[in-house]
Coordinates of C-alpha atoms (C1' of nucleotides) in Angstrom, one line a residue:
Chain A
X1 CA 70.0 104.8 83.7
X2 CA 72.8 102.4 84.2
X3 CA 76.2 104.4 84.6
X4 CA 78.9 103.6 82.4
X5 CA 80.7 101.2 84.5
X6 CA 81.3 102.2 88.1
X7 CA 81.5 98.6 89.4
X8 CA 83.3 100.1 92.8
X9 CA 83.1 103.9 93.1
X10 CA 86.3 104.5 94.1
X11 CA 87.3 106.5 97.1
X12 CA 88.4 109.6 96.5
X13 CA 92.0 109.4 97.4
X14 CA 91.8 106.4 95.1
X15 CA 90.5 108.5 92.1
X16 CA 93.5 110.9 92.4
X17 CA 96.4 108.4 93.1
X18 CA 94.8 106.9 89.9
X19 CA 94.4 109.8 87.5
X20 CA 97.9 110.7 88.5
X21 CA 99.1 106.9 87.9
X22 CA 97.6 107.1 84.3
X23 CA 99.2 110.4 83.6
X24 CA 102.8 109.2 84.8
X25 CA 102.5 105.8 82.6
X26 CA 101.1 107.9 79.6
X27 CA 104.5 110.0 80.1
X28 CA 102.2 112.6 80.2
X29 CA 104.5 113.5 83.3
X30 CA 107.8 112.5 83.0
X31 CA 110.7 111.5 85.6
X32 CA 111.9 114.5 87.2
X33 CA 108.7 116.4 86.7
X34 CA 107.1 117.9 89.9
X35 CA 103.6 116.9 90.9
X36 CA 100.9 119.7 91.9
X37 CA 101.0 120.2 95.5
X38 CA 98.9 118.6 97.6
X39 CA 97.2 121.7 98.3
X40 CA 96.3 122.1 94.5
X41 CA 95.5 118.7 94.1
X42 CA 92.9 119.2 97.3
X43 CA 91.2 122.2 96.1
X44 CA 91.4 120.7 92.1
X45 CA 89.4 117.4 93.5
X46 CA 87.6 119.8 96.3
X47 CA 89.1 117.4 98.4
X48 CA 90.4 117.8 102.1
X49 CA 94.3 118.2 101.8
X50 CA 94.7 114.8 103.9
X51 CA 93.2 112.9 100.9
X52 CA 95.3 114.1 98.5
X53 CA 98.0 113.3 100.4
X54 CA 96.5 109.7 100.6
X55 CA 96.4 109.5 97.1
X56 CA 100.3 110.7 97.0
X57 CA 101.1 108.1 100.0
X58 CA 99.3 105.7 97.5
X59 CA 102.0 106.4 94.3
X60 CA 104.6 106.7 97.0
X61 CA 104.0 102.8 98.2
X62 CA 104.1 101.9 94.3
X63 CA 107.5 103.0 93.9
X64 CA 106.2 105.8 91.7
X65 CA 106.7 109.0 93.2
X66 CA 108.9 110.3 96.1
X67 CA 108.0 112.8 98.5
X68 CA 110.8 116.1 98.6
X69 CA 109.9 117.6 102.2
X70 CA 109.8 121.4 101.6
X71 CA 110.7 121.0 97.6
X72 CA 107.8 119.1 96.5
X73 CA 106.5 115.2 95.4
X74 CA 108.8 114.1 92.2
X75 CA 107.9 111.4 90.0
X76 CA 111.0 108.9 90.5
X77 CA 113.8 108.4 88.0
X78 CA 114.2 105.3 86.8
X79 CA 117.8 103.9 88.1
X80 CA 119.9 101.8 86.2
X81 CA 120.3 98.3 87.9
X82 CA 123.5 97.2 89.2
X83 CA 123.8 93.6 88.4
X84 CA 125.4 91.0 90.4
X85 CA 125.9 87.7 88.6
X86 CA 126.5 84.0 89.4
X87 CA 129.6 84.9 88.4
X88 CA 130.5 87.2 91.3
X89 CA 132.2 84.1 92.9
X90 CA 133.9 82.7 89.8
X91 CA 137.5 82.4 90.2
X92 CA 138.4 84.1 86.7
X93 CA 137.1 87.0 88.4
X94 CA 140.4 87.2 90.6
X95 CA 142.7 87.6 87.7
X96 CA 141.8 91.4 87.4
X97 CA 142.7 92.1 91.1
X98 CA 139.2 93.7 91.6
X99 CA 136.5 91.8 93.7
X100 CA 133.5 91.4 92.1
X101 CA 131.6 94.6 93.3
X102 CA 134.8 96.9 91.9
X103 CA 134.5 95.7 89.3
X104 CA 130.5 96.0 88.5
X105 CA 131.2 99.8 90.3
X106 CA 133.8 100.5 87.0
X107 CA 131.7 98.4 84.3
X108 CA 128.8 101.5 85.5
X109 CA 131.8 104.3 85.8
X110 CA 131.0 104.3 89.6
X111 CA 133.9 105.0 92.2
X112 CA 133.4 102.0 94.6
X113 CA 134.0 102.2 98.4
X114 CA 133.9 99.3 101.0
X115 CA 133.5 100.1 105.0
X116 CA 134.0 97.6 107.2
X117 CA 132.6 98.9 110.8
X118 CA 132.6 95.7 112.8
X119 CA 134.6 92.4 113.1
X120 CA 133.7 90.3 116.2
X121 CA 133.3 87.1 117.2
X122 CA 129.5 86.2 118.0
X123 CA 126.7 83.9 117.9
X124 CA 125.5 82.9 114.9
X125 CA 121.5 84.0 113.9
X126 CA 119.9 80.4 113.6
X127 CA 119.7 80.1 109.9
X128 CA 123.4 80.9 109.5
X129 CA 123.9 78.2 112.3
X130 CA 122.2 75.7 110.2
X131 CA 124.4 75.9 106.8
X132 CA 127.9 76.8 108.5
X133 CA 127.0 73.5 110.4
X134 CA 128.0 75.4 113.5
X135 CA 126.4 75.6 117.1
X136 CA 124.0 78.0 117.8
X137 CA 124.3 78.7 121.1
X138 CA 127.9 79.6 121.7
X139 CA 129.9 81.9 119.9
X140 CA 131.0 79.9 117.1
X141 CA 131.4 82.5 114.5
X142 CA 133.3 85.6 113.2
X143 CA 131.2 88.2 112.0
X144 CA 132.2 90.7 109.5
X145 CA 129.9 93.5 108.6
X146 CA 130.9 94.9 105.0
X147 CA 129.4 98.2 103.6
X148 CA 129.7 99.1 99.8
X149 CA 128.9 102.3 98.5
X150 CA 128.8 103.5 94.5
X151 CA 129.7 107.1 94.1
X152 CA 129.3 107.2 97.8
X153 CA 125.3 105.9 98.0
X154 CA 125.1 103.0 99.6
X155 CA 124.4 99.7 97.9
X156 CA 124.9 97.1 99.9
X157 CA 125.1 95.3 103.0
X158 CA 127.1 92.5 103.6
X159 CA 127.2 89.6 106.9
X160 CA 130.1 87.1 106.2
X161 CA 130.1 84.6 109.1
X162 CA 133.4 81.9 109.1
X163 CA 133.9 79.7 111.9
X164 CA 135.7 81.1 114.4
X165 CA 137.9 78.3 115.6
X166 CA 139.4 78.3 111.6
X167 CA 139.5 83.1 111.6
X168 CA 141.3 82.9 114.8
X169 CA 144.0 84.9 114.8
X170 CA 144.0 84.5 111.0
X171 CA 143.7 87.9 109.1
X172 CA 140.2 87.3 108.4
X173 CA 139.6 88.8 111.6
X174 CA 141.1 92.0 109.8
X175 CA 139.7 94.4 107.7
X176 CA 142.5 93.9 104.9
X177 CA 142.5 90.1 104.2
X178 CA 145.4 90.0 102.2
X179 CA 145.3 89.1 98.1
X180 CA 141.9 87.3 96.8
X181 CA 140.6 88.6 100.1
X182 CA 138.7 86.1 102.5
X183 CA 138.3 83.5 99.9
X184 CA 142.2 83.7 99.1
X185 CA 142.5 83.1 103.1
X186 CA 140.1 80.0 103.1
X187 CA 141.8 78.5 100.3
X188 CA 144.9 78.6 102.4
X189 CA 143.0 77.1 105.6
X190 CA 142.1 73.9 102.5
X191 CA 138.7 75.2 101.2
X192 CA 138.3 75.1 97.6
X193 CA 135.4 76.5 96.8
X194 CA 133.4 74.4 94.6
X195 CA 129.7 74.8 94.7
X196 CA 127.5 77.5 96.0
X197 CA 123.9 78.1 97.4
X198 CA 121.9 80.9 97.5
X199 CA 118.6 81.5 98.8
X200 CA 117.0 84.5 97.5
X201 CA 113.7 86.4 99.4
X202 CA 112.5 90.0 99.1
X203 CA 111.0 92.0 101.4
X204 CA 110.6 95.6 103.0
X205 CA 113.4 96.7 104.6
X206 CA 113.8 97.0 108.7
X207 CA 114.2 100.5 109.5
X208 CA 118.1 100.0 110.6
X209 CA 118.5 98.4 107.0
X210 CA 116.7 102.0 105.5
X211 CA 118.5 104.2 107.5
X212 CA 122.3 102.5 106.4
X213 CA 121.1 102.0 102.4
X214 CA 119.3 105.7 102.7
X215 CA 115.9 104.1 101.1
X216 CA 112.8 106.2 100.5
X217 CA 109.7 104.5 101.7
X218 CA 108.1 102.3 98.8
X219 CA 111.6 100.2 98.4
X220 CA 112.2 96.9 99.1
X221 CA 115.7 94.8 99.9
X222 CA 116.6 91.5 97.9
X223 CA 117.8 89.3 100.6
X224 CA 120.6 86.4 99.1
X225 CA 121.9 84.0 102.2
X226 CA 124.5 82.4 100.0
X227 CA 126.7 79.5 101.3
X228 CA 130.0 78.1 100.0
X229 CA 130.7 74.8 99.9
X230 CA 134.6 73.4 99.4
X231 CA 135.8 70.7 97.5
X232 CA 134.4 67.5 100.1
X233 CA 130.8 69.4 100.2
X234 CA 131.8 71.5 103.9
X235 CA 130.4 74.4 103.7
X236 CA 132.9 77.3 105.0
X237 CA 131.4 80.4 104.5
X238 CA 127.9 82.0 104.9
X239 CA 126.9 85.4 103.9
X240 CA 124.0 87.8 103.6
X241 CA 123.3 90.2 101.2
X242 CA 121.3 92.8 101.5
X243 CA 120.7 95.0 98.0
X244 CA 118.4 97.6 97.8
X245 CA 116.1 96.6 95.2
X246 CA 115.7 100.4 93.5
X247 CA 119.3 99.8 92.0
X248 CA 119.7 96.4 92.4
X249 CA 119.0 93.2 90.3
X250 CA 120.7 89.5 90.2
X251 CA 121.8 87.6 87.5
X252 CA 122.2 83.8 87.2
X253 CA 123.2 81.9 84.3
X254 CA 123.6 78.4 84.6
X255 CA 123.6 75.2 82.9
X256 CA 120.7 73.0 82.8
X257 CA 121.7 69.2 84.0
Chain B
X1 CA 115.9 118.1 133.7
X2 CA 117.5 117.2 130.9
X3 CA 115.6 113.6 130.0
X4 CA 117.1 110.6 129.0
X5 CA 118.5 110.6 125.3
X6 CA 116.0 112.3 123.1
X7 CA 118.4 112.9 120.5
X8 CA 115.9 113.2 118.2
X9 CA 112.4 113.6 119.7
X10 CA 110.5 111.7 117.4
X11 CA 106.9 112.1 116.5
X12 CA 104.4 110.1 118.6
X13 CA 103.4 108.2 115.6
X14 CA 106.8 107.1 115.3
X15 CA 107.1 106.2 119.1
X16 CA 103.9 104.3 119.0
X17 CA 105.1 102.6 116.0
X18 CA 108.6 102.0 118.0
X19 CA 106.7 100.7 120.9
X20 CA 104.7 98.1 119.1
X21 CA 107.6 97.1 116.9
X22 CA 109.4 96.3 120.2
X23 CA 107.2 94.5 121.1
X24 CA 106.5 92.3 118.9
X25 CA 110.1 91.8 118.1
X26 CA 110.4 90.7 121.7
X27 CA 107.9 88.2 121.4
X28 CA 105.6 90.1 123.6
X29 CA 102.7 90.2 121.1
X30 CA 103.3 86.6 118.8
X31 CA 102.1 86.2 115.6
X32 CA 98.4 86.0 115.3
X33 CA 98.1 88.1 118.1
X34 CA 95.2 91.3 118.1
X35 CA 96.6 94.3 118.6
X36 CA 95.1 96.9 120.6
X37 CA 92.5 99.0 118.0
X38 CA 93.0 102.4 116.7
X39 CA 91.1 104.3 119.6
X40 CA 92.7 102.4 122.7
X41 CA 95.7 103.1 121.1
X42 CA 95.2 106.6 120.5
X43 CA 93.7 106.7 124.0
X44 CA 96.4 105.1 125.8
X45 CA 99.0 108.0 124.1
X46 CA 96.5 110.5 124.5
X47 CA 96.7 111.1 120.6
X48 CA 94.0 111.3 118.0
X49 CA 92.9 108.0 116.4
X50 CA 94.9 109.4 113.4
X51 CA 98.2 109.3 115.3
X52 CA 97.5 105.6 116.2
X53 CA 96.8 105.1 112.8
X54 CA 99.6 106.4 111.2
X55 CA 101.3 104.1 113.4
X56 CA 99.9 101.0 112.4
X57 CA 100.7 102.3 108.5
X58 CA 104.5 102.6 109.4
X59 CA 104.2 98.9 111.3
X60 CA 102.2 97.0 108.3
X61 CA 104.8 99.3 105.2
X62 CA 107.0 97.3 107.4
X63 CA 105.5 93.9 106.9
X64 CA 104.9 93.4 110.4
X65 CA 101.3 93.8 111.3
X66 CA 98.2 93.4 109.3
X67 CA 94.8 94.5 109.4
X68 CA 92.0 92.9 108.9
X69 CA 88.2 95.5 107.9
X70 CA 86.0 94.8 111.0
X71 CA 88.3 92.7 113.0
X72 CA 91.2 94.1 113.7
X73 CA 95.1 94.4 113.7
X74 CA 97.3 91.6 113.6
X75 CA 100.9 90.5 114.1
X76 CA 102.0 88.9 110.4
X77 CA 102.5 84.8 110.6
X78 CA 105.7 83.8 109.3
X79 CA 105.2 82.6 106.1
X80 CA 106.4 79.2 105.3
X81 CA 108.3 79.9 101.7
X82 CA 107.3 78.2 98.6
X83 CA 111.0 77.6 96.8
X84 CA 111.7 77.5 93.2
X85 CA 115.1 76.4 92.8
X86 CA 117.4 76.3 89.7
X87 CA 116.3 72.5 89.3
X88 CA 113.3 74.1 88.6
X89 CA 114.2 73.3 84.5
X90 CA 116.1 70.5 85.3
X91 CA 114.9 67.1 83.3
X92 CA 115.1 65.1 85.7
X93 CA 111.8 66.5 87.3
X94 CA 110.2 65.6 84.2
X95 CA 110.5 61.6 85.4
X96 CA 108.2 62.4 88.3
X97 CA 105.2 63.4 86.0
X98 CA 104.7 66.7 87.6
X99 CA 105.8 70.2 86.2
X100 CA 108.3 72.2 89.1
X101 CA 105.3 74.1 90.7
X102 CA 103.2 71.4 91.1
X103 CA 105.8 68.8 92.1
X104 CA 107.1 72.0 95.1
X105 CA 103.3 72.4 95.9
X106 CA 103.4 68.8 97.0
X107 CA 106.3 68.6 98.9
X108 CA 104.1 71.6 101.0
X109 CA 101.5 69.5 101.5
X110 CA 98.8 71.8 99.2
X111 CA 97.3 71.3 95.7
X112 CA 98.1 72.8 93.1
X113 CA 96.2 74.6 90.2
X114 CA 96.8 76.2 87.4
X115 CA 94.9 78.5 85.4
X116 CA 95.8 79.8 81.5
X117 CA 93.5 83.3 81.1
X118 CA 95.0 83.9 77.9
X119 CA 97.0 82.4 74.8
X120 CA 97.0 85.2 72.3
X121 CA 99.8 86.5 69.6
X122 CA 101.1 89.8 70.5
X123 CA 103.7 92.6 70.1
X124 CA 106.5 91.6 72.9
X125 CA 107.5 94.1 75.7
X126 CA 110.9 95.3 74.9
X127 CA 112.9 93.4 77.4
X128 CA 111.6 90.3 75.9
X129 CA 112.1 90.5 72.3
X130 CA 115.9 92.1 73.5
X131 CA 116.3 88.7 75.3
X132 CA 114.6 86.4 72.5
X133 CA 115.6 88.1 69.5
X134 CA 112.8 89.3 67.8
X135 CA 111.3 92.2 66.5
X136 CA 109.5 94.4 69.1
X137 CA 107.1 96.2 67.0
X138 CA 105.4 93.3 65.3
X139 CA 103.3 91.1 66.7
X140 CA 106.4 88.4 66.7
X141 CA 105.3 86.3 70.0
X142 CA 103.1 83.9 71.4
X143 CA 101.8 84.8 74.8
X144 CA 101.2 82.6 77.1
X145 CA 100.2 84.0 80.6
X146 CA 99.9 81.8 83.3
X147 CA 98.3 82.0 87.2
X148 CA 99.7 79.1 89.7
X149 CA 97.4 78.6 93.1
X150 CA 98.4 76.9 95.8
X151 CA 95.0 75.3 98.0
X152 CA 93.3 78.3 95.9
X153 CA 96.1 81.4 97.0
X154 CA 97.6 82.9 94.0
X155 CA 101.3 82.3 94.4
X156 CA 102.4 83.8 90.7
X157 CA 102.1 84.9 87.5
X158 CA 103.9 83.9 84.4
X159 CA 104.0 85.5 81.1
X160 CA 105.5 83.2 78.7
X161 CA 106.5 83.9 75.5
X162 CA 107.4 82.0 72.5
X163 CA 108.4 82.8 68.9
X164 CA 105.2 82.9 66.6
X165 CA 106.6 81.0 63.5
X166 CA 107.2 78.1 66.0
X167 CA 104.2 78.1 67.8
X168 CA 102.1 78.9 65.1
X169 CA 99.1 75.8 64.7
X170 CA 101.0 74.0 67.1
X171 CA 100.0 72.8 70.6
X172 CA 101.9 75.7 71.9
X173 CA 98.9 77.6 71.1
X174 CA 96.4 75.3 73.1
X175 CA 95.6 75.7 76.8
X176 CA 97.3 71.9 77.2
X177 CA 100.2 71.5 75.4
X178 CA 100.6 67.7 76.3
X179 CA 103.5 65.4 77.5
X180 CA 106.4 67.2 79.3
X181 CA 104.7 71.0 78.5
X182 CA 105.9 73.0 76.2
X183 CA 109.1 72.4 76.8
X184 CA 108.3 68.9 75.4
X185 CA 106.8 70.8 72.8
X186 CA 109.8 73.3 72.1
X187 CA 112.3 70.1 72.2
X188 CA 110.0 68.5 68.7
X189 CA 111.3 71.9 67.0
X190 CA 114.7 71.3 68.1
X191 CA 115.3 73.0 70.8
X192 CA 116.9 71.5 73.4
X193 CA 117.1 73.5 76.7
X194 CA 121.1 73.8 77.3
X195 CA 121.7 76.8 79.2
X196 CA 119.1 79.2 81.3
X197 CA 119.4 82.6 82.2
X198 CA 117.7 84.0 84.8
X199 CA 117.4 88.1 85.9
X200 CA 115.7 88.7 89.4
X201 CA 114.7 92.5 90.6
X202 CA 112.5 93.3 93.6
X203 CA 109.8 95.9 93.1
X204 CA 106.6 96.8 94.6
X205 CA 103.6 95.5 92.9
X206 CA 101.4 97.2 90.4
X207 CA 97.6 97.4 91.2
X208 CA 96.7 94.4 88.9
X209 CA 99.4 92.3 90.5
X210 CA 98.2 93.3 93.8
X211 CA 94.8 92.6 93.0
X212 CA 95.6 89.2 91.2
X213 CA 98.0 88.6 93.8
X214 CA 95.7 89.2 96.6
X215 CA 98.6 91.0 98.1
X216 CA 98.6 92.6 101.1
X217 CA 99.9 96.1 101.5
X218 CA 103.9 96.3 102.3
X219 CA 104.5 92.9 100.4
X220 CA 106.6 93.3 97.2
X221 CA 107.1 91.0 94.9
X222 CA 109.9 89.4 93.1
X223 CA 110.2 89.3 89.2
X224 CA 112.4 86.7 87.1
X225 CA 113.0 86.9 84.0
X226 CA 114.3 83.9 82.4
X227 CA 115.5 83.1 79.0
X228 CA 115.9 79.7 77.8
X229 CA 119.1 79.0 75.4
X230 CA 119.2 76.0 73.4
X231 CA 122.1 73.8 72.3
X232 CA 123.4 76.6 69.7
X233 CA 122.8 79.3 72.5
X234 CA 119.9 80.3 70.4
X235 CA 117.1 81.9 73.1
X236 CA 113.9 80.1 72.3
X237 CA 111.6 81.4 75.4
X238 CA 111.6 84.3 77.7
X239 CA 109.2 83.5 80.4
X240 CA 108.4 86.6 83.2
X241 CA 108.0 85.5 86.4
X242 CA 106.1 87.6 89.4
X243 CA 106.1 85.8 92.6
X244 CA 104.7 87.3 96.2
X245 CA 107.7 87.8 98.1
X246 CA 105.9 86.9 101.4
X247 CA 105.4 83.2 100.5
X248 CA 108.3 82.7 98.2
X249 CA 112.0 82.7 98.1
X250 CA 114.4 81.6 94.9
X251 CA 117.1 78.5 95.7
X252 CA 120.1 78.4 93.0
X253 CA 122.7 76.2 93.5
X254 CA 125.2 75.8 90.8
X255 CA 129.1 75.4 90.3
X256 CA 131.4 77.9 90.4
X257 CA 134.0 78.3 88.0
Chain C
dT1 C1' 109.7 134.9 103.2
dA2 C1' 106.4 132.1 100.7
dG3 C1' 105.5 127.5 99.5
dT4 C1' 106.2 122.8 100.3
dG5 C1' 105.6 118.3 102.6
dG6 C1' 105.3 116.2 107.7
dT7 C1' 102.4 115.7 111.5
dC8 C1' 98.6 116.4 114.4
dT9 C1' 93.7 117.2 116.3
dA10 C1' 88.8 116.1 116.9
dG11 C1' 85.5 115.2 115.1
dA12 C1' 82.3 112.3 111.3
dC13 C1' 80.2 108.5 108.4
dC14 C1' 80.8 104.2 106.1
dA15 C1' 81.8 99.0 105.4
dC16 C1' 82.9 95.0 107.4
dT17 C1' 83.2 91.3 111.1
dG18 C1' 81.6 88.7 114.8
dG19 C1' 78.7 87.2 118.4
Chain D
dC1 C1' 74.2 94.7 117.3
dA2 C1' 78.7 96.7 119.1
dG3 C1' 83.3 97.1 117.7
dT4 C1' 86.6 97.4 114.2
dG5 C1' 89.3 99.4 110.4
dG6 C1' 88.7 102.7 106.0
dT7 C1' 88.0 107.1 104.6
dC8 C1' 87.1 111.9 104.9
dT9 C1' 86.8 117.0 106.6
dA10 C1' 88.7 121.4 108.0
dG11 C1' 91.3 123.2 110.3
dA12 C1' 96.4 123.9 112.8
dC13 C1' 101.5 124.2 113.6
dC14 C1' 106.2 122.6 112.4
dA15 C1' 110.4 121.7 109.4
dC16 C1' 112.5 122.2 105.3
dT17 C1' 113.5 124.4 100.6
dA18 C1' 113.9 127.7 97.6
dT19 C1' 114.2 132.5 96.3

DNA sequence: TAGTGGTCTAGACCACTGG
DNA sequence: CAGTGGTCTAGACCACTAT
C-alpha cells in the first residue's frame, strides 16, 4: 500500500523543473539545445501553461536555462571564466605595458575595451569613507567610473575613489592617466603600494548593475572592495569591483605566514 | 497630453516592483518591516493578485524582500557578514586552540558546530584531482565533507579531499582527527602548508545546497576552491568551499609584489 | 505569418501562521 | 479562526523571432 517513496508530493511545476533538471545534468539535453515550449510542456504534463512556465522560471533562477523571448528557452552554455588574480596588482605586471584586464582579454583572445563615462568629485559611500580614511560627509573624493568590455560584452564595473585634495588637478582626474595609469600617478604623489585588502561578497545584481553588465536573470555579481595601502600603511586608493559571476572567477595565491 | 517620460511604459508588475523598491531604498519601509499582502497590493493597482505577485518575485530575485508562508512579506535584514580571511590557514590561529570557523564564530558572539556526514574514499570530481594531481577515474581520494553552523544556521559546506595512500588507516579517516586537525595530521606526513591557492566563482545554488543551506530564494552562494601546496609546491589538499553569500564575505589581505 | 516567450485576468483551493 | 503566501487553471493579448 505504501508508495514507493513520495515523502513530499511535489508540486507540479516542481515535477517538471525537476524532470527537466535531471535530463540537462544526464546531458540528455545538451547546451545550445532548445527546450519544448511551454505550451508542449503544458499539454505533455496536462498542466496549465502558467505552471510550466513556473517550472522553466524554476531552471532559469538555477542558472540553468535562459529564456529567448520569441525564439524559445535554451539550456545555457557553459562560459569560460575570466580570471582575475592576486596578481592583478603586481608590479611585474607593468612591464608588458598592458594593465591587468588587457592582458587576461589577450591570454582568452578577447579584444578588450575600457569606457570611462564619469569623473567627478563626490562624496564618498560610507564604507569607502571608512578605508580611504576620508570624511563622509563632504566631498572628499574623486570618483572614477571604469567600464571594461571583452569582445564588446561587458565584464566589469569598476568605482576607484582617490582623495580629492591629492587628484586635484592631477591627471587622475582624466580619463588617460598617463604611463602605469593611476597607480603610476600615486607613486609620483609618494604612494608605494605595498599591501592590499580585499573584501569579497556575492550577491544578485541591482537592476542598474544588470542593465550595464547585460545579465539574464539567474546571475549573480562578485562584489571585491579592494584597498591599497602605501609603504607607511596609508591607504590611497579604494575600489569596487563589480564582475558578473557567469564569466567571472578570482584567483588568490598567497603565501601562508 | 503627452504624459511625463514614459519612455518605456513598463508593465505594472514592474511599476509595482519599482514602487516598492523605492521605497524601501528610501528607507520608507526599514528592514523587518510587513509589506502590504498580495491582494492589497493588487487592489491598490487595480491588478490581479498575480500582478502583485510577480512583483514581489522581481523584489525578493532581487534580495530585497522576503516572504514568509502565512505571515507575510518582508523587507530583508542586513546581514551581519561572517568573514573568512586569508589568515584563515595561518598558524598562528592554531595557538588559540580553535580552528578559523570556530575562532570567527566567536568573535560574532555565536557557537559554533560542526558536523562530519560523511568520510568515505571516492573517485574525485575533475577539478580536484586537476588541482591535487591525481587520477580522476579511480577512487584516488579521501572525502571528507564537512557542515559548519553558527547558533544552529548552516553557514557552509566543505568537501575536503585528501590523497588515499596518505590518509589510508590514518586519523584522517576518523570523524576527529586530533591536535591541530588534519592539517596537524597532514604536517606528520610531511607536509608542511607553504603556499595556498584559492579560486572563488559566484553561482546560484543547486537544490541540495539550497536545502542544506536553508537558502532563501535570490541568495547565491560563493564557492572556493582551495588547494594547499606544501614546501616542494606539492598540492596535498583540495578543499571546496560553498558559503551563503547573504551571511558571508571573503577578506584577503596579502603583499603585492 | 506561425510559433515563441512575456504579461495579465479572475477566479480557485491548499498550507501555514498567528491570535 | 481569519489572513497570509504557494500553487494552479483556462483563458487572453502583446512583443519578438524566425521563416
Amino acid at each position: 500500500m505504501t508508495s514507493a517513496r513520495p515523502s513530499t508530493p511535489q508540486p507540479p511545476s516542481r515535477r517538471i523543473a525537476e524532470d527537466l533538471r535531471r535530463q540537462i545534468e544526464s546531458g540528455e539535453r545538451s547546451p545550445g539545445d532548445k527546450l519544448p515550449s511551454e505550451r508542449a510542456l503544458a499539454e505533455a504534463y496536462g498542466a496549465a501553461r502558467n505552471t510550466a512556465r513556473e517550472a522553466i522560471r524554476i531552471l532559469a533562477e538555477q542558472g540553468l536555462v535562459t529564456a529567448k523571448h520569441g525564439s524559445g528557452v535554451f539550456v545555457r552554455e557553459p562560459q569560460r571564466l575570466f580570471r582575475f588574480g592576486s596578481d592583478r596588482y603586481s608590479l611585474k605586471n607593468r612591464e608588458t605595458g598592458l594593465t591587468p584586464f588587457r592582458l587576461e582579454a589577450k591570454k582568452q583572445g578577447k579584444v578588450a575595451r575600457i569606457e570611462v563615462p564619469s569623473i567627478a568629485r563626490e562624496k564618498p559611500p560610507v564604507d569607502v569613507a571608512e578605508r580611504l580614511k576620508v570624511p563622509a560627509d563632504e566631498e572628499s573624493v574623486v570618483h572614477r567610473e571604469n567600464h571594461y568590455f571583452a569582445d564588446d560584452e561587458p565584464v566589469q564595473i569598476v568605482s576607484t575613489y582617490l582623495r580629492w585634495d591629492e587628484a586635484q588637478g592631477t591627471l587622475l582626474m582624466q580619463p588617460k592617466t598617463g604611463k602605469d595609469g593611476i597607480y603610476g600617478r600615486l607613486e609620483e604623489l609618494g604612494h608605494v603600494m605595498t599591501r592590499v585588502r580585499d573584501e569579497i561578497s556575492a550577491r544578485m545584481p541591482t537592476p542598474e548593475e544588470a542593465a550595464t553588465l547585460e545579465l539574464l536573470p539567474g546571475v549573480p555579481v562578485l562584489e571585491v572592495l579592494h584597498t591599497s595601502l602605501d609603504q607607511d600603511g596609508i591607504p590611497f586608493e579604494v575600489s569596487r569591483y563589480v564582475h558578473r559571476a557567469d564569466q567571472t572567477g578570482l584567483l588568490y595565491e598567497l603565501p601562508v605566514e
